[in-house]
Amino acid sequence: MISRAKTLLKKIFGYADFRPLQENIISNVLLKKDTLVIMPTGAGKSLCYQIPALIFDGLTIVVSPLISLMNDQVEQLRAWGISAVYLNSSLPKKEYQSTKVRIRRGEVKLLYMAPETLLMPGILTFLQHLTVSCITIDEAHCISEWGHEFRPEYRQLIEIRRQFPKAVCIALTATATPRVQQDIKTSLGFESDNSFIASFNRENLFLQIIPKTDPYFQIIDFLKKYPDQSGIIYCFSRRQVDDLSADLASDGVSVLPYHAGLDDTIRKNNQEAFIRDNVRIIVATIAFGMGINKPNVRFVIHHDLPKNIESYYQQIGRAGRDGLRAHCLLLFSYGDLQKINYFIRQMSGQEKRAAKQQLNALVKFAESRTCRRQRLLSYFGETVSFQKCGMCDNCLGPGKPLEDITAQAQMFLSCVKRTGESFGAGHIIDILRGSECKKVKRFGHDRLSTYGVGEDYSKKAWQHYSRQFIALDLLNQDSEHLTLQLTDKAWQVLKNREPVMGAHIPVAADYSKFNSAEPDYDPELFDILRKKRKELADDADVPPYVIFPDRTLMQMASFYPCTKEALGRIHGVGRVKMESYGSIFIYLINRYCDKKNIPLNRTFQQSEREMRPSRKMRRFFIVGEAYNNGESIAALMERYRVKKTTIIQHLYRYLQSGGMVSINGLIDHSSLNPSDRQRVLEAFHSLGTERLGPVYDALDGEISFDELHLLRIVYLADAMNTVESE
Ligand code: ADP
Ligand code: ZN
């Protein structure tokens, strides 16, 4: 049966291989064993029940808590030619009824439902008369009170399990704590232990954390690296969201805000605009993201510090769901830390303790100098075999050799010691710099031996040093009061046993270190295909990625598939998409290749590398040379089996790329009389040769485009010859 699954993967979805665990999970479900799936966002959970749904005879019910996500899934499935429907309260009554009729007739493979729909009167009775093969519980952590999104309606799910004892159950979630896992299994009555837990390592995300110095400038600078890409910028408060999005918009960035304080329709529209690629960037509070399935988010910026590692992971998880590289940048500042502390102070008891601990862990993570991915994964209980991931700022290194900052460390640490380890960095710096401020005097710290010993360095320099001391584990910082305490390692430094290595001045953040470039593709063709995709998506009223994901377009723009056969081998082109869109894209690719003289007879081979087009093979060059060597246009037409206009276009490209063309034989190909010819040349003179449209119009459409193409070469070649001879 798994071979059937593999055929469907290719035929319906257009994917060549299963992702890790998908195959095992699908086999397990097909054997009718209840299955718990824990995979990070974007890992490909949906296929794990969608493919079995196509293989099973009966209906697959999918319980999903978010109406927006449900819509999205159903739209995608329909674009793949799969009969999927949903029943929820947003459906108009008439449609609700007709959907039920279709389900009853057995015309539907997948039925999506909100959990509260299950509670509606009559729904269980309605389901009773159906053959249900599989029950899928999406976002299964909602069933657990230990999860962070408990939903009481989920408790009802055990009812449909009882009603369909023969149906296999598959529960999916991206939340992984062992306690929640156990809870899901118990609540759903899973007997055997069939859990599949995928790694939380999102290899395609580049992780970077830099000190927040001038956030607006830093963000503008960052955005320059991604001029056409989609991304999310997370801010702490609604006001910051409004301010930042207004500022960016006034600087010409395509951006919209999103937060819970916005009017419902505005919020919905902004989200929709983002999903549909009408706007490039969304500036948002954490309210944004649930139910967003947009695969081509290329960056996530944290303008402010998140509350804990869990939310950081969840938010960066919205980037790169398509598996292509994405950049995650966090701007770290101690000021933000204080803002979060302020909220924690309002809490009490266990909640407060947990929040503090979580915040501390995040700060440690942000300040660390070792591989970020390793720290992140071990936080989630995953053991990793690597020391360096190569996809985080720390792994890529500081780019500059480290310098000896032992002397500065000793001054700072001994000052911390002498003041009883009960002050923050600001006060220590004041003492070191010999400040006359009241606080220093009040504590008598102007009488310490370290008073004024560090006055050669600026306040900024000391702040930079102190951050490094924390990062190097010489100091512990209390996350609430920000007071500093010495670690064992600090004592080693004070006793002169260990040197301290660091940087005297902050190294400017280097966004370019991370190479976001995906395998070589032709950006010009990609752009053409992307525009067409947008048009088709708008016509069909779906988000662009429902037509084709970016990766599909990139492959098209790198392999130039010019036939149905070749297109069928591209990632993400299944049977129905081929029928709906195949010929449109083949036409565009052919036209492009023709215009650019890219050889068409390339066949798709196994290795993508081998498939890279050889851009050196430029036919225009060969044609231009042959023409100059005396071959006639007629002979060239014969040799390449192309029309005269094609040869003329080759010659034009040849000219443009710096070649010279003799005009003697060319004029003979024009059928115009000398005075008309003169009119054309004058029009080129006043309107330029870049675009023929305006020239055609200026001549009242009396001269054909073929003539214009030809005379443009005459005009240009003549101009060049004149320059040469002067
Ligand atoms: P999740 O539900 O785990 O967050 P999805 O099921 O939405 O993730 O899958 C994320 C993306 O990966 C989707 O665009 C999906 O079509 C794609 N995908 C899933 N499985 C494969 C596969 N085997 N090969 C290629 N792409 C896949
Ligand atoms: Zn790393």
Tab-separated table of N, CA and C and ligand atoms in Angstrom, residues 9 13-20 22 37 39-51 69 72-73 76 80 138-139 172-174 292-293 295 317 320-323 545 549 551 571-572, ligand 1:
chain	number	residue	atom	x	y	z
A	9	LEU	N	1.739	10.577	-4.049
A	9	LEU	CA	2.589	11.718	-3.686
A	9	LEU	C	3.074	12.415	-4.959
A	13	PHE	N	0.268	15.283	-5.755
A	13	PHE	CA	0.899	16.442	-5.124
A	13	PHE	C	2.132	16.923	-5.886
A	14	GLY	N	2.666	16.040	-6.730
A	14	GLY	CA	3.815	16.451	-7.532
A	14	GLY	C	5.130	16.453	-6.761
A	15	TYR	N	5.202	15.770	-5.626
A	15	TYR	CA	6.457	15.721	-4.865
A	15	TYR	C	7.185	14.412	-5.142
A	16	ALA	N	8.497	14.492	-5.226
A	16	ALA	CA	9.283	13.323	-5.618
A	16	ALA	C	9.472	12.343	-4.462
A	17	ASP	N	9.729	12.865	-3.256
A	17	ASP	CA	10.038	11.987	-2.128
A	17	ASP	C	9.270	12.396	-0.885
A	18	PHE	N	9.133	11.414	0.003
A	18	PHE	CA	8.559	11.740	1.302
A	18	PHE	C	9.579	12.491	2.135
A	19	ARG	N	9.083	13.311	3.029
A	19	ARG	CA	9.969	13.944	3.999
A	19	ARG	C	10.177	12.950	5.145
A	20	PRO	N	11.183	13.193	6.009
A	20	PRO	CA	11.444	12.262	7.106
A	20	PRO	C	10.169	11.969	7.900
A	22	GLN	N	7.322	10.876	7.212
A	22	GLN	CA	6.023	10.823	6.530
A	22	GLN	C	5.671	9.401	6.100
A	37	VAL	N	1.362	12.167	15.994
A	37	VAL	CA	2.431	12.772	15.206
A	37	VAL	C	2.843	14.102	15.819
A	39	MET	N	5.413	17.014	15.034
A	39	MET	CA	6.375	17.539	14.055
A	39	MET	C	6.320	19.047	14.108
A	40	PRO	N	7.458	19.704	13.931
A	40	PRO	CA	7.412	21.165	13.930
A	40	PRO	C	6.634	21.690	12.727
A	41	THR	N	6.198	22.925	12.871
A	41	THR	CA	5.471	23.587	11.800
A	41	THR	C	6.244	23.510	10.485
A	42	GLY	N	5.535	23.227	9.447
A	42	GLY	CA	6.172	23.218	8.128
A	42	GLY	C	6.825	21.899	7.768
A	43	ALA	N	6.797	20.941	8.698
A	43	ALA	CA	7.472	19.679	8.427
A	43	ALA	C	6.669	18.797	7.478
A	44	GLY	N	5.388	19.115	7.328
A	44	GLY	CA	4.578	18.336	6.392
A	44	GLY	C	3.640	17.355	7.070
A	45	LYS	N	2.938	17.828	8.096
A	45	LYS	CA	2.011	16.954	8.801
A	45	LYS	C	0.795	16.610	7.946
A	46	SER	N	0.335	17.582	7.173
A	46	SER	CA	-0.947	17.394	6.481
A	46	SER	C	-0.957	16.162	5.576
A	47	LEU	N	0.124	15.962	4.840
A	47	LEU	CA	0.153	14.822	3.919
A	47	LEU	C	-0.028	13.501	4.651
A	48	CYS	N	0.359	13.472	5.934
A	48	CYS	CA	0.299	12.235	6.703
A	48	CYS	C	-1.124	11.710	6.837
A	49	TYR	N	-2.117	12.577	6.782
A	49	TYR	CA	-3.492	12.061	6.777
A	49	TYR	C	-4.168	12.248	5.429
A	50	GLN	N	-3.670	13.194	4.619
A	50	GLN	CA	-4.322	13.410	3.329
A	50	GLN	C	-4.104	12.231	2.383
A	51	ILE	N	-2.901	11.689	2.384
A	51	ILE	CA	-2.658	10.552	1.491
A	51	ILE	C	-3.444	9.312	1.925
A	69	LEU	N	-7.621	28.310	8.911
A	69	LEU	CA	-6.725	27.233	8.489
A	69	LEU	C	-7.484	26.189	7.678
A	72	ASP	N	-8.072	27.370	4.182
A	72	ASP	CA	-6.830	27.294	3.455
A	72	ASP	C	-6.536	25.868	2.979
A	73	GLN	N	-6.692	24.933	3.874
A	73	GLN	CA	-6.434	23.528	3.545
A	73	GLN	C	-7.361	23.052	2.445
A	76	GLN	N	-6.383	24.420	-0.883
A	76	GLN	CA	-5.218	23.738	-1.437
A	76	GLN	C	-5.579	22.363	-1.970
A	80	TRP	N	-5.496	20.675	-5.870
A	80	TRP	CA	-4.856	19.411	-6.238
A	80	TRP	C	-5.862	18.427	-6.839
A	138	ASP	N	-6.324	17.586	14.288
A	138	ASP	CA	-5.246	18.537	14.064
A	138	ASP	C	-5.095	19.406	15.314
A	139	GLU	N	-3.931	19.954	15.531
A	139	GLU	CA	-3.663	20.765	16.728
A	139	GLU	C	-4.103	20.008	17.982
A	172	LEU	N	-2.350	15.104	15.458
A	172	LEU	CA	-1.149	15.835	15.053
A	172	LEU	C	-0.975	17.128	15.825
A	173	THR	N	0.256	17.441	16.149
A	173	THR	CA	0.532	18.715	16.814
A	173	THR	C	1.999	19.110	16.633
A	174	ALA	N	2.249	20.381	16.882
A	174	ALA	CA	3.638	20.845	16.835
A	174	ALA	C	4.155	21.153	18.226
A	292	ILE	N	-1.841	30.980	10.024
A	292	ILE	CA	-1.196	31.466	8.811
A	292	ILE	C	-0.406	30.320	8.209
A	293	ASN	N	-0.697	30.054	6.978
A	293	ASN	CA	-0.074	28.901	6.346
A	293	ASN	C	0.851	29.326	5.214
A	295	PRO	N	3.624	29.804	2.944
A	295	PRO	CA	4.893	29.061	2.956
A	295	PRO	C	6.120	29.906	2.652
A	317	GLY	N	9.168	30.011	13.591
A	317	GLY	CA	8.661	28.856	12.842
A	317	GLY	C	7.767	29.242	11.685
A	320	GLY	N	9.941	30.285	6.342
A	320	GLY	CA	10.502	29.145	5.608
A	320	GLY	C	9.732	27.849	5.671
A	321	ARG	N	8.422	27.928	5.695
A	321	ARG	CA	7.662	26.679	5.743
A	321	ARG	C	7.804	25.880	4.465
A	322	ASP	N	8.225	26.537	3.396
A	322	ASP	CA	8.405	25.813	2.142
A	322	ASP	C	9.741	25.077	2.088
A	323	GLY	N	10.501	25.158	3.166
A	323	GLY	CA	11.771	24.435	3.207
A	323	GLY	C	12.926	25.223	2.607
A	545	TYR	N	0.307	30.762	-3.366
A	545	TYR	CA	0.969	29.478	-3.137
A	545	TYR	C	0.043	28.298	-3.372
A	549	PRO	N	3.886	26.632	-5.200
A	549	PRO	CA	4.801	27.263	-4.241
A	549	PRO	C	6.013	27.866	-4.959
A	551	ARG	N	9.051	27.281	-4.652
A	551	ARG	CA	10.056	26.316	-5.083
A	551	ARG	C	9.761	25.790	-6.487
A	571	HIS	N	9.065	19.808	-9.172
A	571	HIS	CA	8.509	19.710	-7.821
A	571	HIS	C	7.145	20.418	-7.752
A	572	GLY	N	6.160	19.719	-7.241
A	572	GLY	CA	4.875	20.362	-6.994
A	572	GLY	C	3.926	20.424	-8.180
B	1	ADP	P1	2.663	21.406	8.823
B	1	ADP	O1	1.197	21.097	8.830
B	1	ADP	O2	3.491	20.328	9.427
B	1	ADP	O3	2.990	22.752	9.392
B	1	ADP	P2	2.307	21.320	6.001
B	1	ADP	O4	1.610	20.032	5.981
B	1	ADP	O5	1.506	22.555	5.808
B	1	ADP	O6	3.152	21.468	7.336
B	1	ADP	O7	3.490	21.251	4.935
B	1	ADP	C1	4.357	22.326	4.715
B	1	ADP	C2	4.704	22.429	3.242
B	1	ADP	O8	5.525	21.344	2.845
B	1	ADP	C3	3.502	22.406	2.339
B	1	ADP	O9	3.671	23.374	1.331
B	1	ADP	C4	3.496	20.996	1.787
B	1	ADP	O10	2.828	20.917	0.555
B	1	ADP	C5	4.981	20.715	1.677
B	1	ADP	N1	5.295	19.279	1.709
B	1	ADP	C6	4.779	18.354	2.529
B	1	ADP	N2	5.306	17.138	2.276
B	1	ADP	C7	6.183	17.294	1.271
B	1	ADP	C8	7.058	16.396	0.545
B	1	ADP	N3	7.128	15.111	0.837
B	1	ADP	N4	7.826	16.935	-0.425
B	1	ADP	C9	7.754	18.223	-0.713
B	1	ADP	N5	6.961	19.129	-0.081
B	1	ADP	C10	6.183	18.669	0.905
